[in-house]
PDB file of C-alpha atoms in Angstrom:
ATOM      1  CA  GLN A   1     -14.894 -12.026  -6.800  1.00 90.00           C
ATOM      2  CA  VAL A   2     -11.576 -10.502  -6.317  1.00 92.00           C
ATOM      3  CA  GLN A   3     -11.612  -8.103  -3.261  1.00 95.00           C
ATOM      4  CA  VAL A   4      -9.184  -5.756  -1.192  1.00 97.00           C
ATOM      5  CA  VAL A   5     -10.099  -4.190   1.735  1.00 97.00           C
ATOM      6  CA  GLU A   6      -7.712  -1.398   3.365  1.00 98.00           C
ATOM      7  CA  SER A   7      -7.946  -0.701   7.203  1.00 98.00           C
ATOM      8  CA  GLY A   8      -6.116   1.030   9.839  1.00 98.00           C
ATOM      9  CA  GLY A   9      -6.307   4.762   8.626  1.00 98.00           C
ATOM     10  CA  GLY A  10      -6.868   7.677  10.957  1.00 98.00           C
ATOM     11  CA  LEU A  11      -6.034  10.986  12.316  1.00 98.00           C
ATOM     12  CA  VAL A  12      -2.453  11.324  14.060  1.00 98.00           C
ATOM     13  CA  GLN A  13      -0.386  14.074  14.938  1.00 98.00           C
ATOM     14  CA  ALA A  14       3.062  14.776  13.048  1.00 98.00           C
ATOM     15  CA  GLY A  15       5.532  12.436  14.238  1.00 98.00           C
ATOM     16  CA  GLY A  16       3.177   9.870  15.072  1.00 98.00           C
ATOM     17  CA  SER A  17       2.778   6.177  13.447  1.00 98.00           C
ATOM     18  CA  LEU A  18      -0.115   4.043  11.713  1.00 98.00           C
ATOM     19  CA  ARG A  19      -0.413   0.739  10.365  1.00 98.00           C
ATOM     20  CA  LEU A  20      -2.618   0.209   7.535  1.00 98.00           C
ATOM     21  CA  SER A  21      -3.666  -3.331   6.542  1.00 98.00           C
ATOM     22  CA  CYS A  22      -5.057  -4.560   3.329  1.00 98.00           C
ATOM     23  CA  THR A  23      -7.123  -8.003   3.148  1.00 98.00           C
ATOM     24  CA  ALA A  24      -7.219  -9.709   0.100  1.00 97.00           C
ATOM     25  CA  SER A  25      -9.835 -12.384  -1.235  1.00 96.00           C
ATOM     26  CA  GLY A  26     -10.863 -14.006  -4.360  1.00 95.00           C
ATOM     27  CA  PHE A  27      -7.265 -14.697  -5.823  1.00 96.00           C
ATOM     28  CA  SER A  28      -4.156 -16.250  -5.237  1.00 96.00           C
ATOM     29  CA  PHE A  29      -2.728 -13.577  -3.144  1.00 97.00           C
ATOM     30  CA  ASP A  30       0.551 -15.076  -2.757  1.00 97.00           C
ATOM     31  CA  HIS A  31       1.226 -15.105  -6.668  1.00 97.00           C
ATOM     32  CA  TYR A  32       0.894 -11.385  -6.841  1.00 97.00           C
ATOM     33  CA  ALA A  33       2.858  -8.267  -6.203  1.00 97.00           C
ATOM     34  CA  MET A  34       1.221  -5.658  -4.002  1.00 97.00           C
ATOM     35  CA  GLY A  35       1.255  -2.145  -3.939  1.00 97.00           C
ATOM     36  CA  TRP A  36       0.264   0.915  -1.561  1.00 98.00           C
ATOM     37  CA  PHE A  37      -0.755   4.237  -3.383  1.00 98.00           C
ATOM     38  CA  ARG A  38      -2.119   7.581  -2.241  1.00 98.00           C
ATOM     39  CA  GLN A  39      -4.095  10.387  -3.392  1.00 98.00           C
ATOM     40  CA  ALA A  40      -4.357  13.671  -1.760  1.00 96.00           C
ATOM     41  CA  PRO A  41      -7.137  16.192  -2.571  1.00 91.00           C
ATOM     42  CA  GLY A  42      -6.433  17.915  -5.809  1.00 93.00           C
ATOM     43  CA  LYS A  43      -3.370  15.725  -6.814  1.00 96.00           C
ATOM     44  CA  GLY A  44      -3.174  12.637  -8.812  1.00 95.00           C
ATOM     45  CA  ARG A  45      -2.689   9.210  -7.323  1.00 96.00           C
ATOM     46  CA  GLU A  46       0.953   8.607  -6.195  1.00 97.00           C
ATOM     47  CA  GLY A  47       2.716   5.044  -5.708  1.00 98.00           C
ATOM     48  CA  VAL A  48       4.172   4.740  -2.051  1.00 98.00           C
ATOM     49  CA  SER A  49       5.280   1.351  -1.897  1.00 98.00           C
ATOM     50  CA  CYS A  50       5.200  -2.032  -3.478  1.00 98.00           C
ATOM     51  CA  ILE A  51       6.475  -5.597  -2.787  1.00 98.00           C
ATOM     52  CA  SER A  52       6.725  -8.531  -4.868  1.00 97.00           C
ATOM     53  CA  TRP A  53       4.830 -12.011  -4.544  1.00 96.00           C
ATOM     54  CA  SER A  54       7.498 -13.426  -2.286  1.00 94.00           C
ATOM     55  CA  GLY A  55       8.064 -10.358  -0.173  1.00 92.00           C
ATOM     56  CA  GLY A  56      11.760 -10.350  -1.260  1.00 92.00           C
ATOM     57  CA  SER A  57      11.614  -7.083  -3.162  1.00 95.00           C
ATOM     58  CA  THR A  58      10.308  -3.931  -2.116  1.00 97.00           C
ATOM     59  CA  LEU A  59      10.298  -0.324  -3.498  1.00 98.00           C
ATOM     60  CA  TYR A  60       9.481   2.815  -2.133  1.00 98.00           C
ATOM     61  CA  VAL A  61       9.164   6.359  -3.249  1.00 98.00           C
ATOM     62  CA  ASP A  62      11.637   8.562  -2.113  1.00 98.00           C
ATOM     63  CA  SER A  63       9.654  10.807   0.310  1.00 98.00           C
ATOM     64  CA  VAL A  64       8.724   7.946   2.594  1.00 98.00           C
ATOM     65  CA  LYS A  65      12.186   5.816   2.335  1.00 98.00           C
ATOM     66  CA  GLY A  66      13.107   5.473   5.903  1.00 98.00           C
ATOM     67  CA  ARG A  67       9.853   6.012   7.499  1.00 98.00           C
ATOM     68  CA  PHE A  68       7.647   3.690   5.840  1.00 98.00           C
ATOM     69  CA  THR A  69       7.878  -0.137   5.513  1.00 98.00           C
ATOM     70  CA  ILE A  70       5.643  -2.585   3.492  1.00 98.00           C
ATOM     71  CA  SER A  71       5.392  -6.127   4.458  1.00 98.00           C
ATOM     72  CA  ARG A  72       3.023  -9.255   3.742  1.00 98.00           C
ATOM     73  CA  ASP A  73       1.731 -12.293   5.428  1.00 98.00           C
ATOM     74  CA  ASN A  74       0.837 -14.598   2.549  1.00 97.00           C
ATOM     75  CA  ALA A  75      -0.662 -17.061   5.008  1.00 97.00           C
ATOM     76  CA  LYS A  76      -3.017 -14.668   5.926  1.00 98.00           C
ATOM     77  CA  ASN A  77      -3.668 -12.948   2.511  1.00 98.00           C
ATOM     78  CA  THR A  78      -2.815  -9.714   4.099  1.00 98.00           C
ATOM     79  CA  LEU A  79      -0.683  -6.628   3.039  1.00 98.00           C
ATOM     80  CA  TYR A  80       0.682  -3.988   5.692  1.00 98.00           C
ATOM     81  CA  LEU A  81       2.348  -0.461   5.556  1.00 98.00           C
ATOM     82  CA  GLN A  82       3.932   0.715   8.769  1.00 98.00           C
ATOM     83  CA  MET A  83       4.127   4.434   8.744  1.00 98.00           C
ATOM     84  CA  ASN A  84       6.326   5.989  11.425  1.00 98.00           C
ATOM     85  CA  SER A  85       7.552   9.704  11.585  1.00 98.00           C
ATOM     86  CA  LEU A  86       4.467  10.829   9.830  1.00 98.00           C
ATOM     87  CA  LYS A  87       4.217  14.211   8.508  1.00 98.00           C
ATOM     88  CA  PRO A  88       1.298  16.587   7.354  1.00 97.00           C
ATOM     89  CA  GLU A  89       2.247  15.787   3.586  1.00 97.00           C
ATOM     90  CA  ASP A  90       1.517  12.066   3.805  1.00 98.00           C
ATOM     91  CA  THR A  91      -2.294  13.117   4.418  1.00 98.00           C
ATOM     92  CA  ALA A  92      -4.125  11.365   1.682  1.00 98.00           C
ATOM     93  CA  MET A  93      -6.375   8.468   0.918  1.00 98.00           C
ATOM     94  CA  TYR A  94      -4.469   5.414   0.754  1.00 98.00           C
ATOM     95  CA  TYR A  95      -5.299   2.452  -1.452  1.00 98.00           C
ATOM     96  CA  CYS A  96      -3.779  -1.073  -1.965  1.00 97.00           C
ATOM     97  CA  ALA A  97      -3.862  -2.753  -5.079  1.00 97.00           C
ATOM     98  CA  ALA A  98      -2.815  -6.027  -6.644  1.00 96.00           C
ATOM     99  CA  ASP A  99      -0.777  -6.372  -9.732  1.00 96.00           C
ATOM    100  CA  SER A 100      -2.507  -7.603 -12.955  1.00 94.00           C
ATOM    101  CA  ILE A 101      -0.183 -10.245 -13.705  1.00 95.00           C
ATOM    102  CA  PRO A 102       1.099 -12.758 -11.371  1.00 96.00           C
ATOM    103  CA  GLY A 103       4.814 -13.497 -10.556  1.00 94.00           C
ATOM    104  CA  ARG A 104       6.201 -10.045 -11.648  1.00 91.00           C
ATOM    105  CA  LEU A 105       8.683  -7.784  -9.562  1.00 89.00           C
ATOM    106  CA  CYS A 106       6.867  -4.976  -8.153  1.00 92.00           C
ATOM    107  CA  ASP A 107       6.619  -1.488  -9.846  1.00 94.00           C
ATOM    108  CA  LEU A 108       4.941   1.752  -8.509  1.00 96.00           C
ATOM    109  CA  ALA A 109       3.291   2.547 -11.640  1.00 95.00           C
ATOM    110  CA  SER A 110      -0.357   2.326 -10.778  1.00 94.00           C
ATOM    111  CA  SER A 111      -1.335   1.375 -14.408  1.00 95.00           C
ATOM    112  CA  ARG A 112       0.151  -2.202 -13.449  1.00 95.00           C
ATOM    113  CA  TYR A 113      -2.455  -2.824 -10.976  1.00 95.00           C
ATOM    114  CA  ASP A 114      -6.078  -3.701 -11.608  1.00 89.00           C
ATOM    115  CA  SER A 115      -7.700  -4.756  -8.415  1.00 89.00           C
ATOM    116  CA  TRP A 116      -8.114  -1.885  -5.975  1.00 93.00           C
ATOM    117  CA  GLY A 117      -9.740  -1.259  -2.583  1.00 90.00           C
ATOM    118  CA  GLN A 118     -11.841   1.565  -1.344  1.00 95.00           C
ATOM    119  CA  GLY A 119      -9.242   3.099   0.642  1.00 97.00           C
ATOM    120  CA  THR A 120      -8.563   4.221   4.157  1.00 98.00           C
ATOM    121  CA  GLN A 121      -7.924   8.076   5.024  1.00 98.00           C
ATOM    122  CA  VAL A 122      -4.980   9.035   6.957  1.00 98.00           C
ATOM    123  CA  THR A 123      -4.771  12.611   8.174  1.00 98.00           C
ATOM    124  CA  VAL A 124      -1.680  13.918   9.815  1.00 98.00           C
ATOM    125  CA  SER A 125      -2.070  17.185  11.818  1.00 97.00           C
ATOM    126  CA  SER A 126       0.826  19.634  12.431  1.00 94.00           C
TER     127      SER A 126
END
């Protein structure tokens, strides 16, 4: 049974940091690109960052470049998102997801991903 579980969200002041984690099970984690997505109230789901199966290739949405860092530990089946210099506009539910096809470079289109977690809430106060 494929499962991804996010953790690490919380309430933080603007300028602060959080580290999100996503633990995967039930599939060959090291074969799949992984992505972080977010959805704020009243808005659509947005691709934040993704990483290839090997960790050698990453992508970021422009609004988080230079502030967020995605990484993965294939030995631990875990995906991370280090978020620094957080802004109130980063407030959202954050989700991790696994690509639907193994071996691809990552992409921020949510339609490519078919294994989603339940999300972890990130709230940034001003």
